[in-house]
Short mmCIF file of N, CA and C in Angstrom, two decimals:
data_model
loop_
_atom_site.label_atom_id
_atom_site.label_comp_id
_atom_site.label_asym_id
_atom_site.label_seq_id
_atom_site.Cartn_x
_atom_site.Cartn_y
_atom_site.Cartn_z
N MET A 1 36.14 -1.51 -50.91
CA MET A 1 35.91 -2.92 -50.67
C MET A 1 34.85 -3.07 -49.57
N ILE A 2 33.95 -4.00 -49.72
CA ILE A 2 32.89 -4.24 -48.75
C ILE A 2 33.39 -5.21 -47.70
N SER A 3 33.07 -4.90 -46.46
CA SER A 3 33.53 -5.72 -45.34
C SER A 3 32.88 -7.09 -45.39
N PRO A 4 33.67 -8.16 -45.13
CA PRO A 4 33.08 -9.50 -45.10
C PRO A 4 32.12 -9.67 -43.94
N ARG A 5 32.18 -8.76 -43.00
CA ARG A 5 31.27 -8.82 -41.85
C ARG A 5 29.82 -8.75 -42.29
N TYR A 6 29.56 -8.01 -43.34
CA TYR A 6 28.19 -7.83 -43.80
C TYR A 6 27.84 -8.76 -44.95
N GLY A 7 28.58 -9.80 -45.13
CA GLY A 7 28.25 -10.78 -46.16
C GLY A 7 28.96 -10.53 -47.47
N GLY A 8 29.69 -9.48 -47.59
CA GLY A 8 30.47 -9.22 -48.79
C GLY A 8 29.68 -8.56 -49.89
N ASP A 9 28.67 -9.20 -50.42
CA ASP A 9 27.92 -8.67 -51.55
C ASP A 9 26.69 -7.92 -51.05
N PRO A 10 26.52 -6.64 -51.45
CA PRO A 10 25.35 -5.88 -50.98
C PRO A 10 24.03 -6.46 -51.49
N ASN A 11 24.06 -7.31 -52.48
CA ASN A 11 22.83 -7.93 -52.98
C ASN A 11 22.44 -9.16 -52.17
N ASP A 12 23.31 -9.58 -51.25
CA ASP A 12 23.02 -10.75 -50.41
C ASP A 12 22.24 -10.33 -49.16
N VAL A 13 21.06 -9.80 -49.35
CA VAL A 13 20.21 -9.39 -48.23
C VAL A 13 19.17 -10.49 -48.02
N PRO A 14 19.05 -11.00 -46.79
CA PRO A 14 18.06 -12.07 -46.58
C PRO A 14 16.64 -11.53 -46.76
N PRO A 15 15.73 -12.39 -47.20
CA PRO A 15 14.34 -11.94 -47.38
C PRO A 15 13.72 -11.63 -46.01
N PRO A 16 12.75 -10.71 -45.97
CA PRO A 16 12.11 -10.38 -44.69
C PRO A 16 11.30 -11.56 -44.18
N GLU A 17 11.16 -11.60 -42.85
CA GLU A 17 10.34 -12.66 -42.25
C GLU A 17 8.89 -12.41 -42.61
N GLN A 18 8.15 -13.49 -42.74
CA GLN A 18 6.75 -13.38 -43.11
C GLN A 18 5.92 -12.90 -41.92
N ALA A 19 5.08 -11.91 -42.15
CA ALA A 19 4.18 -11.42 -41.11
C ALA A 19 2.93 -12.28 -41.12
N PRO A 20 2.27 -12.44 -39.97
CA PRO A 20 1.03 -13.22 -39.95
C PRO A 20 -0.04 -12.52 -40.78
N PRO A 21 -0.93 -13.29 -41.37
CA PRO A 21 -1.98 -12.66 -42.18
C PRO A 21 -2.91 -11.82 -41.30
N PRO A 22 -3.49 -10.77 -41.86
CA PRO A 22 -4.41 -9.94 -41.06
C PRO A 22 -5.66 -10.73 -40.67
N ALA A 23 -6.24 -10.34 -39.54
CA ALA A 23 -7.44 -11.02 -39.04
C ALA A 23 -8.61 -10.71 -39.96
N THR A 24 -9.46 -11.71 -40.14
CA THR A 24 -10.66 -11.51 -40.96
C THR A 24 -11.88 -11.55 -40.06
N SER A 25 -12.98 -11.15 -40.61
CA SER A 25 -14.21 -11.11 -39.81
C SER A 25 -14.69 -12.51 -39.45
N SER A 26 -14.20 -13.55 -40.13
CA SER A 26 -14.62 -14.91 -39.81
C SER A 26 -13.84 -15.49 -38.63
N ASP A 27 -12.78 -14.79 -38.18
CA ASP A 27 -12.03 -15.26 -37.02
C ASP A 27 -12.90 -15.15 -35.77
N PRO A 28 -12.77 -16.10 -34.84
CA PRO A 28 -13.57 -16.01 -33.60
C PRO A 28 -13.15 -14.78 -32.79
N PRO A 29 -14.09 -14.15 -32.10
CA PRO A 29 -13.74 -12.97 -31.30
C PRO A 29 -12.81 -13.36 -30.15
N GLN A 30 -11.92 -12.46 -29.81
CA GLN A 30 -11.00 -12.68 -28.70
C GLN A 30 -11.77 -12.57 -27.38
N ALA A 31 -11.33 -13.33 -26.39
CA ALA A 31 -11.95 -13.25 -25.06
C ALA A 31 -11.65 -11.88 -24.48
N SER A 32 -12.56 -11.39 -23.64
CA SER A 32 -12.32 -10.08 -23.03
C SER A 32 -11.07 -10.15 -22.17
N SER A 33 -10.39 -9.02 -22.05
CA SER A 33 -9.11 -9.02 -21.35
C SER A 33 -9.28 -9.23 -19.85
N PHE A 34 -10.45 -8.98 -19.31
CA PHE A 34 -10.69 -9.18 -17.87
C PHE A 34 -11.74 -10.27 -17.69
N SER A 35 -11.30 -11.39 -17.20
CA SER A 35 -12.22 -12.49 -16.93
C SER A 35 -12.94 -12.22 -15.60
N THR A 36 -13.90 -13.04 -15.31
CA THR A 36 -14.63 -12.92 -14.05
C THR A 36 -13.70 -13.09 -12.86
N GLU A 37 -12.77 -14.03 -12.97
CA GLU A 37 -11.83 -14.26 -11.87
C GLU A 37 -10.94 -13.04 -11.64
N THR A 38 -10.47 -12.45 -12.75
CA THR A 38 -9.62 -11.26 -12.64
C THR A 38 -10.38 -10.12 -11.99
N THR A 39 -11.62 -9.93 -12.41
CA THR A 39 -12.44 -8.86 -11.84
C THR A 39 -12.67 -9.10 -10.35
N THR A 40 -12.91 -10.35 -9.97
CA THR A 40 -13.10 -10.69 -8.56
C THR A 40 -11.83 -10.41 -7.75
N ILE A 41 -10.69 -10.80 -8.30
CA ILE A 41 -9.42 -10.57 -7.61
C ILE A 41 -9.15 -9.08 -7.45
N LEU A 42 -9.38 -8.31 -8.51
CA LEU A 42 -9.17 -6.86 -8.41
C LEU A 42 -10.12 -6.23 -7.39
N GLY A 43 -11.35 -6.72 -7.34
CA GLY A 43 -12.30 -6.22 -6.34
C GLY A 43 -11.82 -6.52 -4.93
N ALA A 44 -11.30 -7.73 -4.71
CA ALA A 44 -10.79 -8.09 -3.38
C ALA A 44 -9.58 -7.24 -3.01
N ILE A 45 -8.71 -6.98 -3.98
CA ILE A 45 -7.54 -6.14 -3.71
C ILE A 45 -7.97 -4.73 -3.34
N ASN A 46 -8.94 -4.18 -4.06
CA ASN A 46 -9.44 -2.83 -3.73
C ASN A 46 -10.07 -2.81 -2.35
N TYR A 47 -10.82 -3.86 -2.01
CA TYR A 47 -11.46 -3.94 -0.69
C TYR A 47 -10.40 -3.96 0.41
N LEU A 48 -9.36 -4.79 0.22
CA LEU A 48 -8.28 -4.86 1.21
C LEU A 48 -7.52 -3.54 1.30
N ASN A 49 -7.32 -2.91 0.17
CA ASN A 49 -6.63 -1.62 0.15
C ASN A 49 -7.42 -0.60 0.97
N ASP A 50 -8.73 -0.58 0.80
CA ASP A 50 -9.57 0.35 1.58
C ASP A 50 -9.51 0.01 3.07
N ASP A 51 -9.52 -1.30 3.39
CA ASP A 51 -9.42 -1.71 4.79
C ASP A 51 -8.11 -1.26 5.41
N PHE A 52 -7.01 -1.46 4.69
CA PHE A 52 -5.71 -1.05 5.22
C PHE A 52 -5.61 0.46 5.35
N ARG A 53 -6.23 1.19 4.42
CA ARG A 53 -6.22 2.64 4.52
C ARG A 53 -6.97 3.07 5.78
N GLY A 54 -8.11 2.44 6.06
CA GLY A 54 -8.85 2.75 7.29
C GLY A 54 -8.06 2.37 8.53
N PHE A 55 -7.39 1.23 8.48
CA PHE A 55 -6.57 0.80 9.61
C PHE A 55 -5.44 1.79 9.86
N ARG A 56 -4.81 2.27 8.79
CA ARG A 56 -3.72 3.23 8.91
C ARG A 56 -4.23 4.52 9.57
N VAL A 57 -5.42 4.96 9.20
CA VAL A 57 -5.99 6.17 9.80
C VAL A 57 -6.22 5.95 11.29
N GLU A 58 -6.76 4.78 11.65
CA GLU A 58 -7.00 4.49 13.07
C GLU A 58 -5.70 4.44 13.86
N VAL A 59 -4.67 3.81 13.31
CA VAL A 59 -3.38 3.74 13.99
C VAL A 59 -2.80 5.13 14.18
N ASN A 60 -2.89 5.96 13.14
CA ASN A 60 -2.39 7.33 13.26
C ASN A 60 -3.14 8.11 14.32
N ASP A 61 -4.46 7.92 14.41
CA ASP A 61 -5.25 8.60 15.44
C ASP A 61 -4.81 8.17 16.84
N VAL A 62 -4.62 6.86 17.03
CA VAL A 62 -4.18 6.35 18.33
C VAL A 62 -2.80 6.90 18.66
N PHE A 63 -1.91 6.92 17.68
CA PHE A 63 -0.57 7.45 17.91
C PHE A 63 -0.63 8.92 18.31
N ASP A 64 -1.46 9.70 17.61
CA ASP A 64 -1.59 11.13 17.94
C ASP A 64 -2.13 11.31 19.35
N ARG A 65 -3.15 10.53 19.72
CA ARG A 65 -3.71 10.65 21.08
C ARG A 65 -2.67 10.26 22.13
N SER A 66 -1.91 9.18 21.86
CA SER A 66 -0.88 8.75 22.81
C SER A 66 0.20 9.81 22.95
N SER A 67 0.58 10.40 21.84
CA SER A 67 1.60 11.45 21.87
C SER A 67 1.11 12.65 22.68
N ASN A 68 -0.14 13.02 22.49
CA ASN A 68 -0.70 14.15 23.25
C ASN A 68 -0.75 13.83 24.73
N GLU A 69 -1.16 12.60 25.08
CA GLU A 69 -1.22 12.21 26.49
C GLU A 69 0.17 12.18 27.11
N PHE A 70 1.17 11.74 26.34
CA PHE A 70 2.54 11.74 26.85
C PHE A 70 3.02 13.16 27.11
N ASN A 71 2.71 14.07 26.20
CA ASN A 71 3.09 15.48 26.41
C ASN A 71 2.38 16.06 27.62
N ASN A 72 1.11 15.72 27.81
CA ASN A 72 0.37 16.19 28.98
C ASN A 72 0.97 15.61 30.26
N LEU A 73 1.40 14.36 30.20
CA LEU A 73 2.02 13.72 31.36
C LEU A 73 3.29 14.47 31.75
N GLY A 74 4.06 14.90 30.77
CA GLY A 74 5.28 15.66 31.04
C GLY A 74 4.98 16.96 31.76
N SER A 75 3.95 17.66 31.34
CA SER A 75 3.61 18.92 32.00
C SER A 75 3.06 18.67 33.40
N ARG A 76 2.33 17.55 33.58
CA ARG A 76 1.82 17.23 34.92
C ARG A 76 2.96 16.83 35.85
N MET A 77 3.98 16.14 35.32
CA MET A 77 5.12 15.77 36.15
C MET A 77 5.87 17.02 36.62
N THR A 78 6.02 17.99 35.74
CA THR A 78 6.68 19.24 36.12
C THR A 78 5.90 19.92 37.23
N SER A 79 4.59 19.94 37.10
CA SER A 79 3.75 20.55 38.13
C SER A 79 3.88 19.78 39.44
N LEU A 80 3.91 18.46 39.38
CA LEU A 80 4.06 17.63 40.58
C LEU A 80 5.41 17.89 41.25
N GLU A 81 6.45 18.00 40.45
CA GLU A 81 7.78 18.30 41.01
C GLU A 81 7.77 19.65 41.73
N GLU A 82 7.13 20.62 41.12
CA GLU A 82 7.07 21.95 41.75
C GLU A 82 6.31 21.88 43.08
N GLN A 83 5.22 21.11 43.10
CA GLN A 83 4.45 20.99 44.34
C GLN A 83 5.26 20.26 45.42
N LEU A 84 6.03 19.24 45.02
CA LEU A 84 6.87 18.54 46.00
C LEU A 84 7.93 19.48 46.58
N VAL A 85 8.53 20.31 45.76
CA VAL A 85 9.52 21.27 46.26
C VAL A 85 8.88 22.21 47.27
N GLN A 86 7.66 22.65 46.97
CA GLN A 86 6.96 23.55 47.90
C GLN A 86 6.64 22.83 49.21
N LEU A 87 6.19 21.57 49.13
CA LEU A 87 5.89 20.81 50.34
C LEU A 87 7.15 20.60 51.18
N ILE A 88 8.23 20.25 50.52
CA ILE A 88 9.49 20.05 51.26
C ILE A 88 9.91 21.35 51.93
N ALA A 89 9.72 22.45 51.25
CA ALA A 89 10.09 23.75 51.83
C ALA A 89 9.22 24.06 53.04
N LEU A 90 7.95 23.67 53.00
CA LEU A 90 7.05 23.93 54.13
C LEU A 90 7.39 23.03 55.32
N VAL A 91 7.74 21.78 55.03
CA VAL A 91 7.98 20.81 56.09
C VAL A 91 9.37 20.99 56.70
N THR A 92 10.31 21.43 55.93
CA THR A 92 11.68 21.56 56.40
C THR A 92 11.76 22.70 57.41
N THR A 93 12.35 22.38 58.54
CA THR A 93 12.54 23.41 59.57
C THR A 93 13.75 24.25 59.19
N PRO A 94 13.87 25.44 59.72
CA PRO A 94 15.02 26.29 59.38
C PRO A 94 16.34 25.63 59.71
N SER A 95 16.43 24.83 60.77
CA SER A 95 17.71 24.19 61.11
C SER A 95 18.07 23.11 60.08
N GLN A 96 17.06 22.41 59.54
CA GLN A 96 17.33 21.39 58.53
C GLN A 96 17.72 22.04 57.20
N ALA A 97 17.19 23.21 56.93
CA ALA A 97 17.48 23.88 55.67
C ALA A 97 18.92 24.34 55.64
N LEU A 98 19.51 24.63 56.84
CA LEU A 98 20.89 25.10 56.90
C LEU A 98 21.88 23.97 56.72
N SER A 99 21.49 22.74 56.99
CA SER A 99 22.46 21.66 56.90
C SER A 99 22.70 21.20 55.50
#
């Protein structure tokens, strides 16, 4: 027995939907997919992308230089601390060192 879900009779198949007729040579040509406005917008996007890429490089360079200067500052502070310890040792009298 055929299920009523499928219409019951196998010969009850609906006709196919009509496809549009094929294009003929007398049809007007389609507009190009990229208009002047689209090309201009894409050009502006590429220009901005290049600008941001350059900006990113500059920011990274500044960050690297700052990081290097911070590391150098740390080594200079260590040297300064060592020099202060030496100065205190020179200035401190033996009686003060014992207290």
